[in-house]
Every structure is written in C-alpha cells, then in structure tokens.
XYZ file of C-alpha atoms in Angstrom:
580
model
C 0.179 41.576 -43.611
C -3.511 39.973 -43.943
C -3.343 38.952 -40.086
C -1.503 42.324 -38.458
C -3.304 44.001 -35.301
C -2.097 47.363 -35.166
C -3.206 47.597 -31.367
C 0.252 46.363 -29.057
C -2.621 45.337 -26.305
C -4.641 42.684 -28.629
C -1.615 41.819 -30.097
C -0.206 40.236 -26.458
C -3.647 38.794 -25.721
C -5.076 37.500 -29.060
C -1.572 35.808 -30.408
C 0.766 35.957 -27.172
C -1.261 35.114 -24.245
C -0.901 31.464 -23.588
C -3.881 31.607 -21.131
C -7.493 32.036 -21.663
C -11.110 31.999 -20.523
C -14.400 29.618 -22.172
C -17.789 30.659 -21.097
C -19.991 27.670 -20.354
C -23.400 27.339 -18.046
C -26.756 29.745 -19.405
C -27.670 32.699 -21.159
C -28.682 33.515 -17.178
C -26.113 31.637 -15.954
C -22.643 32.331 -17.284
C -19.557 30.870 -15.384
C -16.119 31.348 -16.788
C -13.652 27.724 -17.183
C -9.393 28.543 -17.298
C -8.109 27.358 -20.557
C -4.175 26.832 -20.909
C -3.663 27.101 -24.481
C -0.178 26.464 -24.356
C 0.840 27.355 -28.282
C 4.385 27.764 -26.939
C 4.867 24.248 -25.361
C 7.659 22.208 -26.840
C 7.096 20.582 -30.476
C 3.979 22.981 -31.215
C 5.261 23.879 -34.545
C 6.030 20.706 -35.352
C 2.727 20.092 -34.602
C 0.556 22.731 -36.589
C 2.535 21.790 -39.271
C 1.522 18.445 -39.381
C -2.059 19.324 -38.968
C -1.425 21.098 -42.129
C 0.016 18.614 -43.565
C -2.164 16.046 -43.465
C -5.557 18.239 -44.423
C -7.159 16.238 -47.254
C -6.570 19.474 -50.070
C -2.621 18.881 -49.456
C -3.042 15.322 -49.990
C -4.697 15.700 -52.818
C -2.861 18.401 -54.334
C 0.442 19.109 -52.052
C 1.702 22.020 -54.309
C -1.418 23.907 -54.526
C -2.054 23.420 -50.760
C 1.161 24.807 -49.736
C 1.785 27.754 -51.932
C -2.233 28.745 -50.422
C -0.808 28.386 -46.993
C 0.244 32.641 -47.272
C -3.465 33.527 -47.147
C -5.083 33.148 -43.670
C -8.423 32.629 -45.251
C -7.400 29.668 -46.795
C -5.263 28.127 -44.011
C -7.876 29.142 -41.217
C -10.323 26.935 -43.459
C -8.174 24.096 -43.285
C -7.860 24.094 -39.362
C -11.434 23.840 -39.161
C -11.610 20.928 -40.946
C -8.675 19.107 -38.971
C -9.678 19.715 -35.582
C -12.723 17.402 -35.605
C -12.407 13.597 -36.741
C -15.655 13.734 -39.208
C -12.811 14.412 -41.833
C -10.023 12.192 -42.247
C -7.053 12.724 -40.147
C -8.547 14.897 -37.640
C -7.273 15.343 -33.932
C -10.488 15.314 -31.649
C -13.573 12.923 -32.244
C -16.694 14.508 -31.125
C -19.424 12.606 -28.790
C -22.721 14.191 -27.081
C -23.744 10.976 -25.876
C -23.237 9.329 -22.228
C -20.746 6.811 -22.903
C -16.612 7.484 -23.261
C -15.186 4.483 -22.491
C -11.343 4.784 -24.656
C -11.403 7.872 -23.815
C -12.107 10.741 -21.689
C -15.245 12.641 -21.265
C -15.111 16.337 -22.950
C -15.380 17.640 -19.474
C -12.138 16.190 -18.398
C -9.827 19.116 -20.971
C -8.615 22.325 -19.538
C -5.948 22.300 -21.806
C -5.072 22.236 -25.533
C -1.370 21.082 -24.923
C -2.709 17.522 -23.512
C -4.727 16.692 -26.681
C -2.385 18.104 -29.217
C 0.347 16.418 -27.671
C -1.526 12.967 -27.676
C -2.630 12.911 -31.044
C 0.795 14.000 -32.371
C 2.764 10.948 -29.961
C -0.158 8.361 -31.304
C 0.805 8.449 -35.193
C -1.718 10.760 -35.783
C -5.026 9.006 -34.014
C -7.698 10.749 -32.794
C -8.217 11.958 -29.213
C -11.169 10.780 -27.484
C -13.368 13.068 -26.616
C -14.228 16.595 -27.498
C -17.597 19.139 -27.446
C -17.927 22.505 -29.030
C -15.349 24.361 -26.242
C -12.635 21.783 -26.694
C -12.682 21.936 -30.281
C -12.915 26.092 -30.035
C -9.773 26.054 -27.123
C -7.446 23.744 -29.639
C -8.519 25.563 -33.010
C -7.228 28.648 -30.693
C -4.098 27.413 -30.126
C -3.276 26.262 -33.237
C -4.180 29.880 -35.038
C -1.765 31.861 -32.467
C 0.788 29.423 -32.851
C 0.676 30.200 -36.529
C 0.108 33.959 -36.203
C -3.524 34.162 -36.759
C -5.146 36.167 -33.975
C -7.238 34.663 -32.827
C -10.316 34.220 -29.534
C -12.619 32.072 -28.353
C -16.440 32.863 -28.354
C -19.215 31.885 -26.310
C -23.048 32.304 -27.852
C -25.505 31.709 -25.433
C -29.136 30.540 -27.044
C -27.648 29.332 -30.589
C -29.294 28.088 -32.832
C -28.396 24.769 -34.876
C -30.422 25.618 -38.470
C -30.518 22.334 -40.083
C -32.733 23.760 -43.240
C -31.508 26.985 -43.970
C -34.799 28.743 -42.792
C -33.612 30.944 -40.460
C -36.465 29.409 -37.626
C -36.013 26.845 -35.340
C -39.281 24.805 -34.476
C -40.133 22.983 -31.123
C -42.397 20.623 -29.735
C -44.399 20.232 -26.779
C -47.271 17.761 -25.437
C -50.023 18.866 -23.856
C -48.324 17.685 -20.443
C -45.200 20.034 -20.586
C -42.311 17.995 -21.799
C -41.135 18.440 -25.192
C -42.813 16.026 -27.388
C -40.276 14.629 -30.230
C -37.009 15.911 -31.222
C -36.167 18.210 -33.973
C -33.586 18.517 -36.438
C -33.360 21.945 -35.655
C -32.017 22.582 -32.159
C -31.439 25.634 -29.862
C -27.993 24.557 -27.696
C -27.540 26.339 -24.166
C -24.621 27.826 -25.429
C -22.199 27.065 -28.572
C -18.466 27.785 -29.014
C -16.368 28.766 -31.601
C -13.778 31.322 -32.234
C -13.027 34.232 -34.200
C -9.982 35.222 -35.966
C -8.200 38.780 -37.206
C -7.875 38.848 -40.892
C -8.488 40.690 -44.085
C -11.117 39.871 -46.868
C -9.908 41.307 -49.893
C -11.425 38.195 -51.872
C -15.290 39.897 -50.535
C -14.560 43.685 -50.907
C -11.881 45.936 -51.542
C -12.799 48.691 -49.395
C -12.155 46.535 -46.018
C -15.760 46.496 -44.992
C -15.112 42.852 -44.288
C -11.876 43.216 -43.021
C -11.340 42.469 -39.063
C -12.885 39.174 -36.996
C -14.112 35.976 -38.811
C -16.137 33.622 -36.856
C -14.817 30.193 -37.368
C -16.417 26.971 -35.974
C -14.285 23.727 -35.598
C -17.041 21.926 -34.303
C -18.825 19.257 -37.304
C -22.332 20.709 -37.854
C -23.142 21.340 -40.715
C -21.248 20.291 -44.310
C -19.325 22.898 -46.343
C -18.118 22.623 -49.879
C -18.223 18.852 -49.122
C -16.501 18.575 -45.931
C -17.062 19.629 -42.177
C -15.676 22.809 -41.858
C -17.435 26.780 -40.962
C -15.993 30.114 -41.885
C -14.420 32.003 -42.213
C -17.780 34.617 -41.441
C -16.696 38.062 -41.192
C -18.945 39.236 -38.158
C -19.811 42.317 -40.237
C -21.408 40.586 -43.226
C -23.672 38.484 -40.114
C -24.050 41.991 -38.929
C -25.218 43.384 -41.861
C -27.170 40.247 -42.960
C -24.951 39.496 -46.044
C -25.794 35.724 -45.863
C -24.503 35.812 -49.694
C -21.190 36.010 -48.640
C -18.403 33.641 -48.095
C -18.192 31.852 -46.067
C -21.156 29.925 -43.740
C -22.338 33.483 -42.940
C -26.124 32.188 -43.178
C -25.135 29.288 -40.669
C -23.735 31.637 -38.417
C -26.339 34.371 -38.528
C -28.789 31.933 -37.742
C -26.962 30.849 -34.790
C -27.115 34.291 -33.594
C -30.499 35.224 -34.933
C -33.363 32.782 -36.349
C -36.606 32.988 -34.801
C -38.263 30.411 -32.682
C -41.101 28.607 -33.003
C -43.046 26.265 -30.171
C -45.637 23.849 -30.985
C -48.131 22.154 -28.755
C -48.877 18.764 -30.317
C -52.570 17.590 -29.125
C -53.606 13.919 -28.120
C -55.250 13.604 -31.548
C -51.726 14.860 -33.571
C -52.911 18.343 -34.014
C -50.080 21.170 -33.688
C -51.091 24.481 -32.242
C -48.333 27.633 -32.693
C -47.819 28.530 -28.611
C -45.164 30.770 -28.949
C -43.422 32.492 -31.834
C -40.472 34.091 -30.594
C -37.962 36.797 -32.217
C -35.672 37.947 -29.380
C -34.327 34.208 -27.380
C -31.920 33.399 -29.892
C -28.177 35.043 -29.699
C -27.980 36.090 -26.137
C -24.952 37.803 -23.825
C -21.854 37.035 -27.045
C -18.761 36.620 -24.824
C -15.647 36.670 -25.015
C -12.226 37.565 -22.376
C -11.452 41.220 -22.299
C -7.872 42.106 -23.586
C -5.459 41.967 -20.389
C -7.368 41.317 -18.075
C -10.016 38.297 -16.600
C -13.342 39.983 -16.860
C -16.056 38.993 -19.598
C -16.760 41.017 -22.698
C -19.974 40.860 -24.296
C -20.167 41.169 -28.424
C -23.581 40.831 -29.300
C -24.072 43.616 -30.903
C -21.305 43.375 -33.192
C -22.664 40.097 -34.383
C -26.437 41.769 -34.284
C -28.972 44.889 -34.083
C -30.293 45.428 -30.491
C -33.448 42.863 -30.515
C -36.696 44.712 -30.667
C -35.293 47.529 -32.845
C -36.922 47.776 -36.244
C -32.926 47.680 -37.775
C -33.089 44.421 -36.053
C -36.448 42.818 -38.095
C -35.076 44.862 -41.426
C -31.810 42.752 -41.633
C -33.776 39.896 -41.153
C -35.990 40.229 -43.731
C -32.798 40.961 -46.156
C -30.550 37.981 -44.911
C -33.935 35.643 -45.608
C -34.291 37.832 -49.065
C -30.905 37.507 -50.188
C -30.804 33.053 -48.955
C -33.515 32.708 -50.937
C -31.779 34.568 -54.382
C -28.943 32.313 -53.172
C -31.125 29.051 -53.788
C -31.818 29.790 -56.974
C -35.329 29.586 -57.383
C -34.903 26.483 -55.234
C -39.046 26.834 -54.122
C -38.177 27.727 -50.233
C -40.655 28.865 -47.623
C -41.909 31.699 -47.892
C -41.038 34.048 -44.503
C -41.938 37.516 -43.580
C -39.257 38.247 -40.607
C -42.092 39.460 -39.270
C -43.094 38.172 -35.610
C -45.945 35.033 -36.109
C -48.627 35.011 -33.585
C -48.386 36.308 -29.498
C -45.480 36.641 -27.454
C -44.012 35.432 -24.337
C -41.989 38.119 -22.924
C -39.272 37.671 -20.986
C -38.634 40.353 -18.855
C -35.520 38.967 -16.174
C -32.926 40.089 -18.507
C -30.937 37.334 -17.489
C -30.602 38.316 -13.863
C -30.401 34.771 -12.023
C -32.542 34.814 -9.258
C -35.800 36.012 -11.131
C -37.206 34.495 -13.941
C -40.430 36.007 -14.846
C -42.702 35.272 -18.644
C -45.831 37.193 -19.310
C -47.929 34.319 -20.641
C -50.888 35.980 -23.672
C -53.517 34.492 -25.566
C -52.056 31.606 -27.805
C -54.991 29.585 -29.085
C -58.204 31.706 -28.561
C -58.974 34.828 -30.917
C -60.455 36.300 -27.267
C -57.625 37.588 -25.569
C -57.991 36.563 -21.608
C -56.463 38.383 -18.579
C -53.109 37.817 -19.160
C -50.975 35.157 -16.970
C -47.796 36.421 -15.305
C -45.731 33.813 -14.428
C -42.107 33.907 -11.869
C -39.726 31.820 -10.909
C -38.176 32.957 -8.089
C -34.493 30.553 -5.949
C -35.219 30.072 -2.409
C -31.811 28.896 -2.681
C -28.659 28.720 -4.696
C -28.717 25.788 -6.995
C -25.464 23.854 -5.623
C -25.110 20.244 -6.712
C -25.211 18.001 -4.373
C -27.964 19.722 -2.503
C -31.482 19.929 -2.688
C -32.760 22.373 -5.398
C -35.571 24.699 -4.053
C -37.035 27.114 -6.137
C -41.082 28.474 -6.111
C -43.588 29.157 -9.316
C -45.192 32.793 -8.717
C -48.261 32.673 -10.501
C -50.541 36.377 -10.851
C -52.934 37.150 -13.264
C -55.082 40.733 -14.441
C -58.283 38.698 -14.168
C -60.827 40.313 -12.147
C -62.531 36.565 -11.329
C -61.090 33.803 -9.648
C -59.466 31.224 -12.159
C -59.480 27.635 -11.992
C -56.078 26.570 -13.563
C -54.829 23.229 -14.225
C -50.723 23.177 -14.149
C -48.051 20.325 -15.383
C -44.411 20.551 -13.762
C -41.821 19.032 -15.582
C -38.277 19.214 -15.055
C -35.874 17.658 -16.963
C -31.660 17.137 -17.382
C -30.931 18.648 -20.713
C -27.340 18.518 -22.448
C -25.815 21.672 -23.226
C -26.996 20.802 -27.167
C -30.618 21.429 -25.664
C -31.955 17.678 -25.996
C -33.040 16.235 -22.686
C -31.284 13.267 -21.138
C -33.906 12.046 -19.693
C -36.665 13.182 -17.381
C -36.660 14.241 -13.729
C -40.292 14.337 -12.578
C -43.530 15.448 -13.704
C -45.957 17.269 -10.886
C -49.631 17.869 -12.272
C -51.985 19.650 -10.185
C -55.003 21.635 -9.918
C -55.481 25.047 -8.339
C -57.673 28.362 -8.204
C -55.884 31.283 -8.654
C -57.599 34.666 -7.009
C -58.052 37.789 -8.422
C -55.502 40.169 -7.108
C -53.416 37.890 -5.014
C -50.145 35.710 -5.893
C -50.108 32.175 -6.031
C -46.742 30.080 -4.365
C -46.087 26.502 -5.723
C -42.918 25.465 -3.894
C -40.521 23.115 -6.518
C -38.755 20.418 -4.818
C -36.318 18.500 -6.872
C -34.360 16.616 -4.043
C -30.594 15.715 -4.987
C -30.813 11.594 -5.203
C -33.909 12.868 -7.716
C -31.682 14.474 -10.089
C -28.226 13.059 -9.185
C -27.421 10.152 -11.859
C -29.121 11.844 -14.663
C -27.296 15.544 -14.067
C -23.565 13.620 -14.002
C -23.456 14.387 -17.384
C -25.000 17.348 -17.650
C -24.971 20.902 -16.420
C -29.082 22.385 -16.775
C -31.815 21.214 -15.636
C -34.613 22.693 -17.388
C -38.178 23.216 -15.790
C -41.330 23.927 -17.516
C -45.265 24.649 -16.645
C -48.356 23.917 -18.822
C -50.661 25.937 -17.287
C -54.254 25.108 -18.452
C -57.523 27.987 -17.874
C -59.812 24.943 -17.014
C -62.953 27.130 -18.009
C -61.440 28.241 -20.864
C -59.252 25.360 -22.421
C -58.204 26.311 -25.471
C -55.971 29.001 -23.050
C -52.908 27.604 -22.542
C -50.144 29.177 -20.979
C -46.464 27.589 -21.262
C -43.562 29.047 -19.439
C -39.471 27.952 -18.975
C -36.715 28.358 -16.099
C -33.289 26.757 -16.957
C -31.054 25.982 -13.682
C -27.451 25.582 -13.533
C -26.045 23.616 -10.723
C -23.238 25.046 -9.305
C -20.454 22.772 -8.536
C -19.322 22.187 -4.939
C -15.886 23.868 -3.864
C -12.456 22.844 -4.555
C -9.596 24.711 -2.831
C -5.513 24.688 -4.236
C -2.940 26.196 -1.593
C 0.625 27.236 -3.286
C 2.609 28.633 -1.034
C 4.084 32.287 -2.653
C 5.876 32.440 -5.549
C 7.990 30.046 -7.139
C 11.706 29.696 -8.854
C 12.322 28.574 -12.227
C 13.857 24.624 -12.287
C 12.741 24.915 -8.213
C 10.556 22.405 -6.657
C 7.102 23.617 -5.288
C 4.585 22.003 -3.331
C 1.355 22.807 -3.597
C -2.035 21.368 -2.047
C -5.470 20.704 -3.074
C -8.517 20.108 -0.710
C -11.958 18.461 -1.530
C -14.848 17.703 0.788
C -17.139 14.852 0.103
C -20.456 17.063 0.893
C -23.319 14.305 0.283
C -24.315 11.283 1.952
C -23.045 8.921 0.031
C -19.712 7.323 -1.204
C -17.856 9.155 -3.807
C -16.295 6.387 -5.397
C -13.639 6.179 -9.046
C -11.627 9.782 -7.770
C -9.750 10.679 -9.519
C -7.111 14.180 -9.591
C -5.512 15.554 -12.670
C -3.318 18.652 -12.800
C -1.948 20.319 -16.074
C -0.718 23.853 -16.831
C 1.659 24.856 -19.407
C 5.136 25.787 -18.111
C 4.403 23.167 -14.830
C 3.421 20.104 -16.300
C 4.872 18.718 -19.717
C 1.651 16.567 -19.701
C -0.897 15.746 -17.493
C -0.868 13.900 -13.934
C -3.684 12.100 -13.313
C -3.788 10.729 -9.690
C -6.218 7.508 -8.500
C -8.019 8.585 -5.215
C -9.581 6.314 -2.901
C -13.409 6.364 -2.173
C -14.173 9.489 -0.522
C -16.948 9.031 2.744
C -19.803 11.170 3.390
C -18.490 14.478 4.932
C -14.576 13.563 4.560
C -12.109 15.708 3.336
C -9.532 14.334 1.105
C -6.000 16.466 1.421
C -3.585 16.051 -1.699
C 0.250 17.572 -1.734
C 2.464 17.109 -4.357
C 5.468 19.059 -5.862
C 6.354 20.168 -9.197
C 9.266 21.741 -11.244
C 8.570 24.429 -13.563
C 10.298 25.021 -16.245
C 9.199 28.124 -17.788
C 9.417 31.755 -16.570
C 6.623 34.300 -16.127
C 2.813 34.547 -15.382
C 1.677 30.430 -15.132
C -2.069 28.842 -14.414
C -1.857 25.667 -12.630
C -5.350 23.528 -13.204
C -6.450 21.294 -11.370
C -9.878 18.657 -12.081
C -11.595 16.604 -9.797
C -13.526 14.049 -11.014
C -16.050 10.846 -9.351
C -18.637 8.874 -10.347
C -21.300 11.687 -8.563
C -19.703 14.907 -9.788
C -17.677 14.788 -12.888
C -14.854 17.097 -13.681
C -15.337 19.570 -10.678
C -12.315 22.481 -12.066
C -10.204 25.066 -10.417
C -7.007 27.146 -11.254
C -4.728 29.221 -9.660
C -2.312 31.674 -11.089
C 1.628 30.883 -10.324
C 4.277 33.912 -10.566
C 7.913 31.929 -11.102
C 11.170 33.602 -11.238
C 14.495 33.524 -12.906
C-alpha cells in the first residue's frame, strides 16, 4: 500500500518501536531527550480514532471525511491539524510564554501516552502545555499507531518565514542587543516529523514518493486552518516550492537567507551581515535500531557553499513568485548581499570563531578575527566562564571600542530578557591576541534561564578611528543540566514488583524549594506519578525508592523528571529488560 516500507529494519523502528529520541539544545550543542511514545498503551485506538473523528472536515462532511481516511496524505493532514488547539478540538494548547499555571510547562512531557490519555479521560479538553517537540512526539505516536511510518525531526537554525520571502531579517542597536523584534524569526532548533508515503497526486513516476515532512506545531495557516504538509523532502530538495503541500514553508525553514541590521541612534539601518549558510544546520533524526543520531541535511538540501546550493535557490524564489501570480513580490537574486561573517567552528563546542569583514566602509580594513573559546563547561548552576579572543591582520595598533551583551533567549530565538551588558575600551596590537575573560556568575543568570535553555552572547566591536567599521560577532551557550542518577537493580519479571531508586544533589547555595518527581514509561506506569518533595538544602542529597509492577514484556524505558523552582524539568531514563 501507499504507507509500505519494504526494509524489515525501518519497519520495527519507524511503526513498531514504542521508544524514541528528540534532539533539543544548539546547532553546536545537540543533546538527545528519551521519548516513550507508547502507541501500544491501552485504549490508543480508541483514541486516534477519536482524534479523527472530531477533525473539523468530518464534522462538516462525515461521509466524505471517512471514505478519504484510505489515503495517508489526506489523513496525515488531518493529524496535523488536531494535535494543536488553534483548531477546534485539538489535544495540546501551545504557549512560549513564562506562565503555565492549569497546566504543566512543555518541559515537564517525556511521554505521549500521558497527554493522549488526559485529553481523551477529560471529554476531549485540551492539555496544557505543549512546544514544537511535544507536538512532533504525539503527532508520532498517533501516525504509527495508525500505520503511517513515521519519525521525529530535529532542524537546528530554522527559520520561521512569516512573508514568503525566503530571508529572514534581524535587528541590532548600535550597543549589541537586538533592537526590536521581527515577524520573521530564526528558532534554535524546530521539530516536526516526517512520514513514509507515496505521492501519486504530485507525480506518477514516484519522484515524490518516500518521507513527507509534517509539522503539528501552529505556525503558519494552510488552506484556512493550522496545519503543514505533507512536504515530500525531495520537492524541498529540489526546490519545487510549487508543490503540495507547505513545501515553500518548509524549505525556508531549512534554507532562507539571513539578514542583520544595525539600527543607528538617528533610525538609520545599515546591512551588517548578509548570510547564506546559518540557516538549516546538523537535520537529525534516531538511527534505525539503535541510539545514535543521524544527520539528514542533505536530503532536505545541497551542501551550503556549492553553486547547486545558490541554483535551487534562485528556482524555489523563481517558481514562489509564478505561484503569486503576479502578486508584485520582492524582487531577490539568491545571490549573497553584501560581506560575510564566516563561521569557521563547524559546530565543534568548545571553539567558536567569526571572521568579522568590512560591513559599512567601501575600504576594506584588516580584517577582525574574533573566538570564543570555554574555560569551562557550561553546567547550570555554576558559574559560566568563557573568554573573547580577539586578533586582527592589521599591521598598526587598533583602538577598538567593544559592547558585551548576553542575553536568555527561548528556544523560538526571542530573548527573555537581558543578562548584562559590559562596554569597554581597548587597543588591540598588531600581531598579538587579545583575552577578555566573560563572567556571567550563576545568581546573574539563574531566574531568567529557568525557562530557558541558551544564553546567547554577542560583541559590537567598534574601530574607534575608523567608525563606520563595525564588527558584530555571536556565541550561543547551552547550560548543561546538573546530574540525576536512577539505580534498578537487574532485570525485572513481568506482574513482579521492582524497586528502583533515584538520587539528586542540591549543588547550589541556595534552597531548592516546590520538588517535585515524576516517573512515566510505557509498560511501567499506566500514567504518570508525580511525587511532592520537600525543600532540598544547599549540598543535600535527596534519595527516592519506590516500586513498580510492570505489566508489559520486552525492552522498557523508565523516565524519570526532576523539577524545582531553580532548575526545571532536569530528565533521565534508563532502559528496563522484563521477563515472562
């Protein structure tokens, strides 16, 4: 049929496997979350069918809805629509703010059982609250349980096109922080999922046949309603953004250009930086049988700085703008606009390193390399220490005046609010390399970092003698979360009490108060068990035991999720063999 995988391995992990892996953190900075997807739990067909049932098309037309439900296309459609609340009847109601009171905090999932199971027991409500990876880890379940093969994909550096321009503008004062938000956004990382299926309805000769990216998460509208996909990968390989469906959404994700802008006292915007290459980096995804990362990008795009690259650029931007009809849209050459800033680390996490050129004078100066270099790992609840390697080509000495700036940004890539600024003056010498140490102390960062995981520092580095040379350079750091131990004593017997143990040390000086412990995992717990902890004291240990019964055979995860008022949702999983 439409949704067979003739590979025996895929099939076990893409429709079988109950258990799975969501990439979160940076494009430098990829760590992998457990997700129990649990489409075999009790009542999960009763389930999916509801969510089918209640899609607005089958209300409006129940006949036509269900004789459509034999084509994956359609019904794949459908369960993007129903897994977010910004349509009627949906299961999980999205919030990127700060504040999830009625609910729980996206961070809080590491299962899809949980939430299905809670908005099927409430009459249908929704289930408070989700972000891009909890929508992508449901949608997942649902499409195995029905069949669909289906995975869950990571982008790192995706871009949220709100015009249909394939660029995404920012903006910067002359002071370092960005100036004003944009509609346009570039998120840390975005999540969605793919799914196996053919496209007859786009080709006959199966060019389009094989993974569809579909996104569950509310964006962007489609045909009236909040839904993406299904993309084949190969038309947003290929640049086809005249296909069906969302493929110019989802190439631009993976591919739209960036622009920065330096806004002026006076109002005046200056292009700093035009960049080709930052969007769409390190594509992941879970191998097939096994735990390690696999990275797609280049099935979703040409290798960046490759002339096939720029050339289906220029045609997905050619064939949009036949698509508008003569709608009057901007004119765009996919060619690059302007100088570069290089990146060169290749997303190695220790080094960060930007060649800084000429961006506002038509005399090119020495050029400005620019390093960021960990003196140690970035581990929160710590200190985070990191140094600004400034060099330059110049054969003089160079007076330069520099603005620090670090800031907590949400994973969406809008700040939450502002850590501290550091301006300073400072002569760099020819031939020698300049060290400004970065302090950003914990009780600094702590309350605005509870809710998110970057903290994003930048330099505007000003050539006093020359001031229309401005230099601007990045370094995104992801704290690490502090250790959580689980102890399960060898394997365990189906219907057979086990006891297992979970161990957490309080490693700050204060008191980590509102503890709470939840453990899930498909097979072990019919539902979650969350567990009130008392305040925790600087440098104590708390020491949990409790037992549990499974009730299902074979390979199980058991999660477990720490949370406080300091460090929210602190995860870790351990893999249970159980018996006969």
């Amino acid at each position: 049929d439409w949704v067979f995988l003739p590979d025996e391995e895929e099939r076990k992990e893409y429709v079988m496997n109950e258990h799975g892996i969501i990439y979160k953190g940076a494009d430098n900075y990829i760590f992998p979350i457990t997700w129990d997807y649990g489409q075999f739990e009790e009542d999960m067909v009763k389930i999916c069918m509801k969510i089918l049932d209640l899609n607005i098309k089958h209300k409006r037309d129940p006949a036509d809805d269900v004789s459509a439900r034999c084509n994956p296309i359609y019904v794949s459609r459908v369960i993007t629509s129903m897994i977010n609340t910004a349509n009627s009847g949906g299961i999980l109601q999205g919030n990127w703010g700060n504040n999830f009171r009625g609910g729980f905090p996206p961070t809080h999932w590491s299962c899809s059982y949980a939430i299905l199971k809670t908005w099927y027991n409430s009459c249908f409500c929704s289930v408070k609250f989700g972000q891009c990876w909890v929508f992508a880890g449901v949608m997942c379940s649902v499409m195995r349980l029905l069949g669909i093969p289906c995975r869950v994909v990571t982008n790192y550096q995706s871009a949220h096109d709100t015009d249909s321009n394939l660029t995404i503008d920012t903006y910067y004062a002359d002071y370092g922080v960005k100036e004003k938000d944009s509609k346009d956004s570039v998120w840390n990382y975005h999540v969605w999922v793919e799914g196996w299926m053919r496209r007859p309805d786009l080709a006959q000769d199966r060019r389009y046949d094989g993974w569809q990216a579909l996104d569950p998460t509310p964006q962007e509208k489609s045909e009236g309603i909040f839904c993406c996909g299904p993309a084949p990968v190969s038309a947003i390989l290929n640049g086809d953004t005249n296909l069906k469906y969302d493929v110019p959404f989802v190439f631009a994700a993976v591919n739209a250009d960036c622009i920065s802008w330096l806004v002026k006292r006076d109002g005046s915007m200056v292009n700093i930086h035009s960049d080709t290459s930052r969007i769409g980096q390190n594509i992941s995804t879970k191998s097939v049988g096994n735990t390690k990362r696999m990275n797609i990008t280049d099935s979703y795009k040409h290798t960046e700085g490759t002339k096939q690259e720029r050339i289906i650029f220029q045609l997905a931007f050619a064939k949009l703008e036949t698509e508008k009809a003569g709608g009057g849209g901007t004119s765009l050459s996919g060619d690059k606009v302007g100088n570069q800033t290089t990146i060169i680390n290749n997303g190695s996490p220790g080094t960060t390193t930007q060649t800084a050129d000429q961006i506002c004078s038509p005399t090119p100066p020495p050029q400005l390399l620019i390093r960021f270099e960990e003196v140690s790992k970035p581990m929160n609840g710590e200190d985070v220490n990191l140094n600004m390697i400034l060099s330059s080509t110049s054969s003089v000495t160079r007076e330069l005046s520099i603005n620090i700036n670090a800031q907590a940004m949400k994973y969406t890539g809008q700040p939450a609010g502002n850590i501290f600024t550091k301006p300073m003056k400072t002569k760099l010498l020819p031939g020698k390399d300049l060290t400004i140490p970065i302090l950003i102390p914990f009780l600094t960062y702590n309350k605005l970092m509870t809710e998110c995981e970057t903290i994003n520092i930048s330099a505007m580095i000003t050539d006093q003698q020359k001031s229309d040379h401005v230099f601007l350079a990045e370094n995104r750091i992801v704290l690490m979360n502090p250790p959580i131990s689980i102890t399960v004593p060898g394997e365990g017997r189906l219907n057979k009490e086990m006891i297992a143990e979970v161990q957490f040390m309080n490693p700050v000086k204060e008191i980590l108060r509102d503890c709470s412990l939840t453990l899930s995992g498909s097979g072990l717990f019919d539902s979650e068990i969350i567990t009130r902890l008392p305040d925790l004291l600087p440098n104590n240990r708390v020491r949990i035991k409790f037992g549990f019964v499974p009730y299902r055979s074979g390979e199980r995860i058991l999660l477990v999720d720490f949370d406080c008022a300091s460090f929210r949702d602190i995860k870790k999983s351990c893999t249970i063999i159980i018996r006969p």
